[in-house]
Amino acid sequence: MSNWPLWSAEHLLAPVYDLLHQELLKRDVLHADETTLQVLHEPGKTAQSNSYMWLYRTSGDTDRPIVLYDYRPGRGACCPKAFPKDFRGYLHTDGYDVYRRLPDEITVVGC
């Protein structure tokens, strides 16, 4: 039974996530942040290693907010480049340097 939620998320909710991702990238302003988490039994890593959950959300001025999480095993510059690949606009973030390495179409603004 414990695999039912995992299977449901992978097979039934993935299309919903993909649609929300497409809608999120159409916005003019997004917010982004990342936080650590530990994953047990992750290939090539000890259980005490840090992995990261990257969060992307719409600005507070919308009547239909979207908040999406993007799991990544690391915190490198490739992580924030992959998720907002087609985004054109303002990305509101903290001062973490990898956000400054995004394409020119993304204007990074600080908090």
Tab-separated table of N, CA, C and O in Angstrom:
chain	number	residue	atom	x	y	z
A	1	MET	N	0.810	-1.205	0.000
A	1	MET	CA	0.000	0.000	0.000
A	1	MET	C	0.849	1.262	0.000
A	1	MET	O	0.406	2.288	-0.508
A	2	SER	N	2.041	1.204	0.575
A	2	SER	CA	2.844	2.421	0.661
A	2	SER	C	3.295	2.903	-0.711
A	2	SER	O	3.636	4.073	-0.869
A	3	ASN	N	3.291	2.040	-1.708
A	3	ASN	CA	3.677	2.466	-3.059
A	3	ASN	C	2.529	3.121	-3.819
A	3	ASN	O	2.761	3.730	-4.859
A	4	TRP	N	1.318	2.998	-3.340
A	4	TRP	CA	0.176	3.608	-4.038
A	4	TRP	C	0.331	5.114	-4.202
A	4	TRP	O	0.099	5.647	-5.293
A	5	PRO	N	0.687	5.846	-3.132
A	5	PRO	CA	0.857	7.298	-3.333
A	5	PRO	C	1.974	7.634	-4.320
A	5	PRO	O	1.858	8.568	-5.108
A	6	LEU	N	3.060	6.861	-4.283
A	6	LEU	CA	4.156	7.101	-5.218
A	6	LEU	C	3.721	6.830	-6.649
A	6	LEU	O	3.999	7.609	-7.559
A	7	TRP	N	3.034	5.729	-6.863
A	7	TRP	CA	2.553	5.390	-8.201
A	7	TRP	C	1.555	6.437	-8.688
A	7	TRP	O	1.607	6.877	-9.837
A	8	SER	N	0.653	6.856	-7.820
A	8	SER	CA	-0.353	7.862	-8.189
A	8	SER	C	0.304	9.179	-8.577
A	8	SER	O	-0.080	9.806	-9.568
A	9	ALA	N	1.296	9.587	-7.797
A	9	ALA	CA	1.983	10.843	-8.116
A	9	ALA	C	2.700	10.745	-9.454
A	9	ALA	O	2.640	11.666	-10.267
A	10	GLU	N	3.350	9.625	-9.696
A	10	GLU	CA	4.113	9.467	-10.928
A	10	GLU	C	3.227	9.332	-12.157
A	10	GLU	O	3.512	9.908	-13.201
A	11	HIS	N	2.135	8.613	-12.043
A	11	HIS	CA	1.313	8.321	-13.220
A	11	HIS	C	0.070	9.199	-13.380
A	11	HIS	O	-0.371	9.434	-14.498
A	12	LEU	N	-0.492	9.651	-12.289
A	12	LEU	CA	-1.738	10.409	-12.371
A	12	LEU	C	-1.541	11.902	-12.162
A	12	LEU	O	-2.228	12.715	-12.781
A	13	LEU	N	-0.623	12.277	-11.293
A	13	LEU	CA	-0.447	13.692	-10.985
A	13	LEU	C	0.632	14.366	-11.831
A	13	LEU	O	0.664	15.588	-11.926
A	14	ALA	N	1.513	13.601	-12.448
A	14	ALA	CA	2.573	14.189	-13.279
A	14	ALA	C	2.013	15.069	-14.395
A	14	ALA	O	2.529	16.160	-14.625
A	15	PRO	N	0.947	14.672	-15.096
A	15	PRO	CA	0.396	15.569	-16.124
A	15	PRO	C	-0.140	16.889	-15.552
A	15	PRO	O	-0.002	17.939	-16.173
A	16	VAL	N	-0.702	16.835	-14.349
A	16	VAL	CA	-1.189	18.061	-13.695
A	16	VAL	C	-0.005	18.958	-13.345
A	16	VAL	O	-0.033	20.170	-13.582
A	17	TYR	N	1.045	18.370	-12.806
A	17	TYR	CA	2.256	19.122	-12.474
A	17	TYR	C	2.826	19.773	-13.736
A	17	TYR	O	3.191	20.952	-13.722
A	18	ASP	N	2.884	19.027	-14.824
A	18	ASP	CA	3.427	19.567	-16.074
A	18	ASP	C	2.612	20.753	-16.586
A	18	ASP	O	3.173	21.752	-17.043
A	19	LEU	N	1.294	20.667	-16.490
A	19	LEU	CA	0.434	21.793	-16.906
A	19	LEU	C	0.648	23.010	-16.009
A	19	LEU	O	0.714	24.149	-16.486
A	20	LEU	N	0.750	22.782	-14.703
A	20	LEU	CA	1.001	23.884	-13.782
A	20	LEU	C	2.380	24.500	-14.040
A	20	LEU	O	2.544	25.722	-13.949
A	21	HIS	N	3.347	23.675	-14.370
A	21	HIS	CA	4.688	24.167	-14.692
A	21	HIS	C	4.632	25.082	-15.916
A	21	HIS	O	5.204	26.175	-15.918
A	22	GLN	N	3.928	24.667	-16.953
A	22	GLN	CA	3.786	25.490	-18.154
A	22	GLN	C	3.111	26.822	-17.836
A	22	GLN	O	3.522	27.884	-18.317
A	23	GLU	N	2.069	26.773	-17.013
A	23	GLU	CA	1.348	27.992	-16.636
A	23	GLU	C	2.232	28.908	-15.787
A	23	GLU	O	2.230	30.130	-15.957
A	24	LEU	N	2.998	28.340	-14.890
A	24	LEU	CA	3.893	29.108	-14.031
A	24	LEU	C	4.901	29.900	-14.863
A	24	LEU	O	5.155	31.079	-14.601
A	25	LEU	N	5.444	29.272	-15.883
A	25	LEU	CA	6.475	29.916	-16.699
A	25	LEU	C	5.928	31.028	-17.590
A	25	LEU	O	6.702	31.801	-18.152
A	26	LYS	N	4.619	31.156	-17.703
A	26	LYS	CA	4.010	32.243	-18.477
A	26	LYS	C	3.936	33.552	-17.687
A	26	LYS	O	3.649	34.598	-18.252
A	27	ARG	N	4.161	33.490	-16.392
A	27	ARG	CA	4.038	34.671	-15.541
A	27	ARG	C	5.215	35.614	-15.734
A	27	ARG	O	6.269	35.228	-16.216
A	28	ASP	N	5.038	36.860	-15.323
A	28	ASP	CA	6.096	37.869	-15.436
A	28	ASP	C	7.040	37.871	-14.241
A	28	ASP	O	8.191	38.277	-14.357
A	29	VAL	N	6.522	37.448	-13.078
A	29	VAL	CA	7.304	37.478	-11.839
A	29	VAL	C	7.157	36.135	-11.134
A	29	VAL	O	6.041	35.654	-10.935
A	30	LEU	N	8.294	35.546	-10.762
A	30	LEU	CA	8.300	34.308	-9.986
A	30	LEU	C	9.199	34.483	-8.773
A	30	LEU	O	10.079	35.340	-8.755
A	31	HIS	N	8.973	33.644	-7.795
A	31	HIS	CA	9.824	33.574	-6.613
A	31	HIS	C	10.480	32.205	-6.596
A	31	HIS	O	9.853	31.208	-6.984
A	32	ALA	N	11.728	32.131	-6.117
A	32	ALA	CA	12.434	30.855	-6.040
A	32	ALA	C	13.263	30.792	-4.771
A	32	ALA	O	13.770	31.808	-4.289
A	33	ASP	N	13.389	29.582	-4.244
A	33	ASP	CA	14.239	29.337	-3.084
A	33	ASP	C	14.526	27.842	-3.037
A	33	ASP	O	13.826	27.048	-3.653
A	34	GLU	N	15.540	27.473	-2.296
A	34	GLU	CA	15.880	26.065	-2.143
A	34	GLU	C	16.118	25.769	-0.670
A	34	GLU	O	16.473	26.655	0.103
A	35	THR	N	15.873	24.531	-0.280
A	35	THR	CA	16.101	24.122	1.100
A	35	THR	C	16.639	22.699	1.120
A	35	THR	O	16.406	21.925	0.191
A	36	THR	N	17.355	22.374	2.165
A	36	THR	CA	17.957	21.052	2.262
A	36	THR	C	16.958	20.016	2.764
A	36	THR	O	15.991	20.343	3.442
A	37	LEU	N	17.230	18.781	2.402
A	37	LEU	CA	16.515	17.648	2.958
A	37	LEU	C	17.416	16.433	2.849
A	37	LEU	O	18.373	16.428	2.081
A	38	GLN	N	17.130	15.442	3.647
A	38	GLN	CA	17.904	14.212	3.596
A	38	GLN	C	17.047	13.114	2.991
A	38	GLN	O	15.873	12.971	3.326
A	39	VAL	N	17.650	12.362	2.086
A	39	VAL	CA	16.961	11.274	1.408
A	39	VAL	C	17.662	9.978	1.779
A	39	VAL	O	18.873	9.851	1.589
A	40	LEU	N	16.925	9.038	2.319
A	40	LEU	CA	17.499	7.746	2.651
A	40	LEU	C	17.655	6.912	1.391
A	40	LEU	O	16.818	6.958	0.496
A	41	HIS	N	18.716	6.174	1.312
A	41	HIS	CA	18.959	5.234	0.211
A	41	HIS	C	19.019	5.913	-1.152
A	41	HIS	O	18.499	5.389	-2.131
A	42	GLU	N	19.635	7.072	-1.215
A	42	GLU	CA	19.824	7.725	-2.507
A	42	GLU	C	21.126	7.212	-3.121
A	42	GLU	O	22.160	7.209	-2.456
A	43	PRO	N	21.097	6.760	-4.368
A	43	PRO	CA	22.299	6.191	-4.979
A	43	PRO	C	23.488	7.147	-4.936
A	43	PRO	O	23.372	8.315	-5.288
A	44	GLY	N	24.615	6.637	-4.461
A	44	GLY	CA	25.842	7.418	-4.441
A	44	GLY	C	25.966	8.411	-3.299
A	44	GLY	O	26.916	9.181	-3.262
A	45	LYS	N	25.021	8.409	-2.354
A	45	LYS	CA	25.068	9.369	-1.255
A	45	LYS	C	24.767	8.660	0.055
A	45	LYS	O	24.001	7.702	0.094
A	46	THR	N	25.353	9.161	1.129
A	46	THR	CA	25.023	8.637	2.444
A	46	THR	C	23.707	9.254	2.914
A	46	THR	O	23.271	10.293	2.403
A	47	ALA	N	23.099	8.624	3.892
A	47	ALA	CA	21.815	9.130	4.406
A	47	ALA	C	21.968	10.495	5.067
A	47	ALA	O	21.002	11.236	5.193
A	48	GLN	N	23.182	10.860	5.467
A	48	GLN	CA	23.411	12.146	6.116
A	48	GLN	C	23.705	13.258	5.113
A	48	GLN	O	23.819	14.416	5.493
A	49	SER	N	23.812	12.931	3.845
A	49	SER	CA	24.095	13.933	2.813
A	49	SER	C	22.891	14.832	2.583
A	49	SER	O	21.750	14.418	2.777
A	50	ASN	N	23.182	16.038	2.130
A	50	ASN	CA	22.103	16.962	1.798
A	50	ASN	C	21.663	16.796	0.350
A	50	ASN	O	22.481	16.662	-0.548
A	51	SER	N	20.372	16.791	0.154
A	51	SER	CA	19.759	16.932	-1.155
A	51	SER	C	18.955	18.216	-1.070
A	51	SER	O	18.871	18.843	-0.011
A	52	TYR	N	18.325	18.618	-2.174
A	52	TYR	CA	17.670	19.929	-2.173
A	52	TYR	C	16.295	19.890	-2.812
A	52	TYR	O	16.084	19.239	-3.832
A	53	MET	N	15.396	20.622	-2.210
A	53	MET	CA	14.074	20.845	-2.763
A	53	MET	C	14.032	22.312	-3.171
A	53	MET	O	14.201	23.209	-2.341
A	54	TRP	N	13.873	22.520	-4.460
A	54	TRP	CA	13.790	23.876	-5.010
A	54	TRP	C	12.319	24.232	-5.133
A	54	TRP	O	11.522	23.445	-5.622
A	55	LEU	N	11.958	25.411	-4.689
A	55	LEU	CA	10.576	25.858	-4.722
A	55	LEU	C	10.448	27.026	-5.692
A	55	LEU	O	11.293	27.928	-5.696
A	56	TYR	N	9.404	26.973	-6.503
A	56	TYR	CA	9.090	28.060	-7.440
A	56	TYR	C	7.628	28.410	-7.248
A	56	TYR	O	6.778	27.520	-7.172
A	57	ARG	N	7.330	29.687	-7.181
A	57	ARG	CA	5.938	30.095	-6.990
A	57	ARG	C	5.649	31.390	-7.732
A	57	ARG	O	6.540	32.159	-8.045
A	58	THR	N	4.362	31.587	-7.978
A	58	THR	CA	3.917	32.819	-8.610
A	58	THR	C	4.022	33.964	-7.614
A	58	THR	O	4.130	33.751	-6.412
A	59	SER	N	3.945	35.163	-8.123
A	59	SER	CA	3.979	36.338	-7.278
A	59	SER	C	2.696	36.425	-6.462
A	59	SER	O	1.691	35.807	-6.792
A	60	GLY	N	2.718	37.221	-5.416
A	60	GLY	CA	1.563	37.358	-4.539
A	60	GLY	C	0.415	38.149	-5.132
A	60	GLY	O	-0.639	38.260	-4.528
A	61	ASP	N	0.584	38.692	-6.341
A	61	ASP	CA	-0.459	39.521	-6.934
A	61	ASP	C	-1.432	38.730	-7.809
A	61	ASP	O	-2.217	39.312	-8.538
A	62	THR	N	-1.417	37.425	-7.731
A	62	THR	CA	-2.285	36.617	-8.574
A	62	THR	C	-3.450	36.043	-7.785
A	62	THR	O	-3.335	35.799	-6.590
A	63	ASP	N	-4.566	35.852	-8.457
A	63	ASP	CA	-5.722	35.246	-7.799
A	63	ASP	C	-5.680	33.717	-7.901
A	63	ASP	O	-6.476	33.035	-7.298
A	64	ARG	N	-4.722	33.190	-8.672
A	64	ARG	CA	-4.544	31.737	-8.801
A	64	ARG	C	-3.071	31.381	-8.578
A	64	ARG	O	-2.325	31.156	-9.528
A	65	PRO	N	-2.645	31.343	-7.314
A	65	PRO	CA	-1.229	31.072	-7.048
A	65	PRO	C	-0.844	29.640	-7.423
A	65	PRO	O	-1.649	28.717	-7.332
A	66	ILE	N	0.389	29.512	-7.868
A	66	ILE	CA	0.958	28.208	-8.190
A	66	ILE	C	2.250	28.075	-7.397
A	66	ILE	O	3.094	28.970	-7.410
A	67	VAL	N	2.406	26.958	-6.701
A	67	VAL	CA	3.626	26.645	-5.976
A	67	VAL	C	4.059	25.259	-6.416
A	67	VAL	O	3.297	24.302	-6.276
A	68	LEU	N	5.272	25.142	-6.954
A	68	LEU	CA	5.781	23.856	-7.408
A	68	LEU	C	7.140	23.574	-6.786
A	68	LEU	O	7.950	24.487	-6.606
A	69	TYR	N	7.367	22.314	-6.476
A	69	TYR	CA	8.628	21.870	-5.908
A	69	TYR	C	9.386	21.061	-6.958
A	69	TYR	O	8.787	20.316	-7.727
A	70	ASP	N	10.701	21.221	-6.963
A	70	ASP	CA	11.558	20.526	-7.913
A	70	ASP	C	12.712	19.895	-7.135
A	70	ASP	O	13.620	20.606	-6.700
A	71	TYR	N	12.668	18.578	-6.951
A	71	TYR	CA	13.717	17.885	-6.211
A	71	TYR	C	14.980	17.757	-7.065
A	71	TYR	O	14.908	17.401	-8.241
A	72	ARG	N	16.117	18.046	-6.456
A	72	ARG	CA	17.417	17.867	-7.102
A	72	ARG	C	18.398	17.328	-6.061
A	72	ARG	O	18.370	17.752	-4.910
A	73	PRO	N	19.273	16.415	-6.458
A	73	PRO	CA	20.235	15.875	-5.498
A	73	PRO	C	21.320	16.874	-5.101
A	73	PRO	O	21.998	16.691	-4.099
A	74	GLY	N	21.459	17.958	-5.860
A	74	GLY	CA	22.504	18.928	-5.554
A	74	GLY	C	22.001	20.348	-5.529
A	74	GLY	O	20.812	20.616	-5.661
A	75	ARG	N	22.964	21.268	-5.384
A	75	ARG	CA	22.632	22.690	-5.271
A	75	ARG	C	23.391	23.511	-6.304
A	75	ARG	O	23.536	24.718	-6.179
A	76	GLY	N	23.894	22.867	-7.345
A	76	GLY	CA	24.708	23.545	-8.346
A	76	GLY	C	23.898	24.417	-9.283
A	76	GLY	O	22.661	24.446	-9.256
A	77	ALA	N	24.608	25.096	-10.160
A	77	ALA	CA	23.988	26.039	-11.088
A	77	ALA	C	23.055	25.363	-12.078
A	77	ALA	O	22.143	26.003	-12.611
A	78	CYS	N	23.234	24.070	-12.332
A	78	CYS	CA	22.355	23.378	-13.278
A	78	CYS	C	20.932	23.256	-12.736
A	78	CYS	O	19.979	23.154	-13.514
A	79	CYS	N	20.770	23.288	-11.432
A	79	CYS	CA	19.440	23.087	-10.831
A	79	CYS	C	18.463	24.205	-11.173
A	79	CYS	O	17.378	23.928	-11.686
A	80	PRO	N	18.793	25.475	-10.906
A	80	PRO	CA	17.829	26.513	-11.259
A	80	PRO	C	17.758	26.802	-12.756
A	80	PRO	O	16.853	27.477	-13.212
A	81	LYS	N	18.700	26.286	-13.538
A	81	LYS	CA	18.628	26.468	-14.990
A	81	LYS	C	17.626	25.508	-15.619
A	81	LYS	O	17.001	25.830	-16.623
A	82	ALA	N	17.464	24.340	-15.041
A	82	ALA	CA	16.614	23.315	-15.640
A	82	ALA	C	15.127	23.638	-15.507
A	82	ALA	O	14.372	23.514	-16.465
A	83	PHE	N	14.699	24.061	-14.341
A	83	PHE	CA	13.268	24.260	-14.098
A	83	PHE	C	12.681	25.451	-14.850
A	83	PHE	O	11.677	25.306	-15.543
A	84	PRO	N	13.249	26.654	-14.750
A	84	PRO	CA	12.641	27.808	-15.441
A	84	PRO	C	13.192	28.012	-16.846
A	84	PRO	O	13.355	29.125	-17.306
A	85	LYS	N	13.474	26.925	-17.548
A	85	LYS	CA	14.159	26.983	-18.842
A	85	LYS	C	13.509	27.942	-19.831
A	85	LYS	O	14.195	28.676	-20.519
A	86	ASP	N	12.198	27.976	-19.916
A	86	ASP	CA	11.500	28.836	-20.882
A	86	ASP	C	10.931	30.104	-20.255
A	86	ASP	O	10.147	30.799	-20.882
A	87	PHE	N	11.324	30.412	-19.032
A	87	PHE	CA	10.800	31.585	-18.334
A	87	PHE	C	11.470	32.850	-18.848
A	87	PHE	O	12.676	32.891	-19.085
A	88	ARG	N	10.681	33.899	-19.010
A	88	ARG	CA	11.165	35.228	-19.392
A	88	ARG	C	10.510	36.224	-18.443
A	88	ARG	O	9.305	36.428	-18.499
A	89	GLY	N	11.302	36.804	-17.547
A	89	GLY	CA	10.726	37.755	-16.609
A	89	GLY	C	11.619	37.958	-15.407
A	89	GLY	O	12.838	37.780	-15.472
A	90	TYR	N	11.004	38.332	-14.290
A	90	TYR	CA	11.719	38.639	-13.056
A	90	TYR	C	11.653	37.444	-12.112
A	90	TYR	O	10.570	36.913	-11.854
A	91	LEU	N	12.804	37.047	-11.587
A	91	LEU	CA	12.884	35.952	-10.625
A	91	LEU	C	13.377	36.514	-9.305
A	91	LEU	O	14.499	37.009	-9.194
A	92	HIS	N	12.514	36.470	-8.309
A	92	HIS	CA	12.781	37.029	-6.991
A	92	HIS	C	13.433	35.940	-6.139
A	92	HIS	O	12.813	34.913	-5.881
A	93	THR	N	14.694	36.153	-5.721
A	93	THR	CA	15.439	35.133	-4.995
A	93	THR	C	16.249	35.756	-3.865
A	93	THR	O	16.315	36.976	-3.731
A	94	ASP	N	16.887	34.871	-3.102
A	94	ASP	CA	17.849	35.355	-2.118
A	94	ASP	C	19.181	35.597	-2.828
A	94	ASP	O	19.246	35.578	-4.054
A	95	GLY	N	20.252	35.785	-2.112
A	95	GLY	CA	21.529	36.145	-2.716
A	95	GLY	C	22.384	34.985	-3.178
A	95	GLY	O	23.549	35.193	-3.520
A	96	TYR	N	21.843	33.776	-3.212
A	96	TYR	CA	22.642	32.619	-3.622
A	96	TYR	C	23.140	32.821	-5.052
A	96	TYR	O	22.372	33.112	-5.966
A	97	ASP	N	24.436	32.641	-5.250
A	97	ASP	CA	25.118	33.000	-6.492
A	97	ASP	C	24.608	32.274	-7.738
A	97	ASP	O	24.657	32.834	-8.836
A	98	VAL	N	24.127	31.054	-7.630
A	98	VAL	CA	23.732	30.313	-8.843
A	98	VAL	C	22.583	30.993	-9.586
A	98	VAL	O	22.459	30.839	-10.794
A	99	TYR	N	21.772	31.751	-8.886
A	99	TYR	CA	20.680	32.457	-9.555
A	99	TYR	C	21.217	33.534	-10.510
A	99	TYR	O	20.576	33.888	-11.476
A	100	ARG	N	22.388	34.048	-10.221
A	100	ARG	CA	22.987	35.084	-11.066
A	100	ARG	C	23.538	34.512	-12.375
A	100	ARG	O	23.923	35.252	-13.260
A	101	ARG	N	23.580	33.204	-12.495
A	101	ARG	CA	24.119	32.555	-13.701
A	101	ARG	C	23.023	32.090	-14.656
A	101	ARG	O	23.279	31.310	-15.565
A	102	LEU	N	21.821	32.562	-14.454
A	102	LEU	CA	20.711	32.183	-15.325
A	102	LEU	C	20.776	32.963	-16.649
A	102	LEU	O	21.463	33.987	-16.727
A	103	PRO	N	20.067	32.530	-17.656
A	103	PRO	CA	20.085	33.241	-18.966
A	103	PRO	C	19.664	34.707	-18.816
A	103	PRO	O	18.958	35.079	-17.877
A	104	ASP	N	20.084	35.501	-19.771
A	104	ASP	CA	19.799	36.943	-19.746
A	104	ASP	C	18.307	37.265	-19.788
A	104	ASP	O	17.900	38.339	-19.372
A	105	GLU	N	17.488	36.356	-20.297
A	105	GLU	CA	16.045	36.581	-20.377
A	105	GLU	C	15.396	36.591	-18.979
A	105	GLU	O	14.259	37.010	-18.827
A	106	ILE	N	16.127	36.103	-17.993
A	106	ILE	CA	15.631	36.080	-16.612
A	106	ILE	C	16.357	37.179	-15.840
A	106	ILE	O	17.585	37.166	-15.729
A	107	THR	N	15.594	38.118	-15.323
A	107	THR	CA	16.155	39.190	-14.513
A	107	THR	C	16.021	38.807	-13.051
A	107	THR	O	14.900	38.693	-12.536
A	108	VAL	N	17.146	38.584	-12.393
A	108	VAL	CA	17.125	38.178	-10.994
A	108	VAL	C	17.045	39.423	-10.122
A	108	VAL	O	17.848	40.354	-10.285
A	109	VAL	N	16.066	39.439	-9.244
A	109	VAL	CA	15.905	40.551	-8.302
A	109	VAL	C	15.998	39.977	-6.892
A	109	VAL	O	15.531	38.874	-6.635
A	110	GLY	N	16.636	40.712	-5.996
A	110	GLY	CA	16.845	40.233	-4.644
A	110	GLY	C	15.681	40.522	-3.724
A	110	GLY	O	14.788	41.296	-4.025
A	111	CYS	N	15.739	39.870	-2.564
A	111	CYS	CA	14.682	40.095	-1.578
A	111	CYS	C	15.094	41.154	-0.578
A	111	CYS	O	16.154	41.644	-0.577
